[in-house]
mmCIF file of C-alpha atoms in Angstrom:
data_model
loop_
_atom_site.group_PDB
_atom_site.id
_atom_site.type_symbol
_atom_site.label_atom_id
_atom_site.label_comp_id
_atom_site.label_asym_id
_atom_site.label_seq_id
_atom_site.Cartn_x
_atom_site.Cartn_y
_atom_site.Cartn_z
ATOM 1 C CA UNK B 1 44.526 67.875 20.231
ATOM 2 C CA UNK B 2 41.926 69.981 20.366
ATOM 3 C CA UNK B 3 43.163 73.166 22.210
ATOM 4 C CA UNK B 4 40.289 73.827 23.822
ATOM 5 C CA UNK B 5 41.310 71.294 26.431
ATOM 6 C CA UNK B 6 44.224 73.380 27.576
ATOM 7 C CA UNK B 7 42.394 75.962 27.692
ATOM 8 C CA UNK B 8 39.657 74.668 29.987
ATOM 9 C CA UNK B 9 42.310 73.105 32.086
ATOM 10 C CA UNK B 10 44.247 76.698 32.791
ATOM 11 C CA UNK B 11 40.689 78.447 33.062
ATOM 12 C CA UNK B 12 40.100 76.056 36.068
ATOM 13 C CA UNK B 13 43.704 76.580 37.272
ATOM 14 C CA UNK B 14 45.426 73.688 36.081
ATOM 15 C CA UNK B 15 49.478 74.027 35.145
ATOM 16 C CA UNK B 16 51.250 72.514 32.528
ATOM 17 C CA UNK B 17 52.151 69.828 34.437
ATOM 18 C CA UNK B 18 48.651 68.631 35.760
ATOM 19 C CA UNK B 19 47.206 69.648 32.312
ATOM 20 C CA UNK B 20 49.920 66.594 30.795
ATOM 21 C CA UNK B 21 49.091 64.476 33.540
ATOM 22 C CA UNK B 22 44.915 64.397 33.839
ATOM 23 C CA UNK B 23 44.277 65.166 30.776
ATOM 24 C CA UNK B 24 46.839 64.837 27.610
ATOM 25 C CA UNK B 25 47.968 62.000 28.902
ATOM 26 C CA UNK B 26 44.817 59.929 29.275
ATOM 27 C CA UNK B 27 43.865 61.081 25.948
ATOM 28 C CA UNK B 28 47.386 59.611 24.243
ATOM 29 C CA UNK B 29 47.184 56.450 26.635
ATOM 30 C CA UNK B 30 45.342 54.011 23.394
ATOM 31 C CA UNK B 31 48.155 54.901 20.949
ATOM 32 C CA UNK B 32 51.084 54.630 23.717
ATOM 33 C CA UNK B 33 49.884 51.362 24.108
ATOM 34 C CA UNK B 34 49.576 50.334 20.613
ATOM 35 C CA UNK B 35 52.689 51.974 19.808
ATOM 36 C CA UNK B 36 54.597 49.713 22.410
ATOM 37 C CA UNK B 37 52.549 46.568 21.380
ATOM 38 C CA UNK B 38 53.694 47.078 17.911
ATOM 39 C CA UNK B 39 57.705 47.876 19.178
ATOM 40 C CA UNK B 40 57.295 45.073 21.585
ATOM 41 C CA UNK B 41 56.214 42.524 18.657
ATOM 42 C CA UNK B 42 58.833 44.119 16.094
ATOM 43 C CA UNK B 43 61.791 43.633 18.840
ATOM 44 C CA UNK B 44 60.827 40.118 18.643
ATOM 45 C CA UNK B 45 60.527 39.086 14.997
ATOM 46 C CA UNK B 46 63.865 41.472 13.685
ATOM 47 C CA UNK B 47 66.097 40.600 16.074
ATOM 48 C CA UNK B 48 66.303 36.811 15.700
ATOM 49 C CA UNK B 49 66.662 37.663 11.630
ATOM 50 C CA UNK B 50 69.880 40.061 12.859
ATOM 51 C CA UNK B 51 71.353 37.708 15.296
ATOM 52 C CA UNK B 52 70.681 34.964 12.245
ATOM 53 C CA UNK B 53 72.392 36.817 9.805
ATOM 54 C CA UNK B 54 75.275 37.902 11.946
ATOM 55 C CA UNK B 55 75.924 34.214 12.366
ATOM 56 C CA UNK B 56 75.139 32.907 9.053
ATOM 57 C CA UNK B 57 78.334 35.516 7.472
ATOM 58 C CA UNK B 58 80.654 34.383 10.073
ATOM 59 C CA UNK B 59 80.539 30.090 9.524
ATOM 60 C CA UNK B 60 80.741 28.105 6.737
ATOM 61 C CA UNK B 61 77.524 26.101 5.132
ATOM 62 C CA UNK B 62 78.312 22.942 6.878
ATOM 63 C CA UNK B 63 78.730 23.995 9.782
ATOM 64 C CA UNK B 64 75.626 25.900 9.893
ATOM 65 C CA UNK B 65 73.615 22.670 8.063
ATOM 66 C CA UNK B 66 75.412 20.777 11.386
ATOM 67 C CA UNK B 67 73.669 23.021 13.890
#
């Protein structure tokens, strides 16, 4: 993040909140969307692995094969 953006906003009279909402957040939006998509996808992949692994520890082979 270039500090000149913040300096320009201060020169125009913006406070810290306005600088964040109107300058910093729009610059970070693509990165935040990417992190959100990766998190959503990985939760969908990793959560079943934990559930199935926990289920496998609590059951016998015969019961697991019948399901």
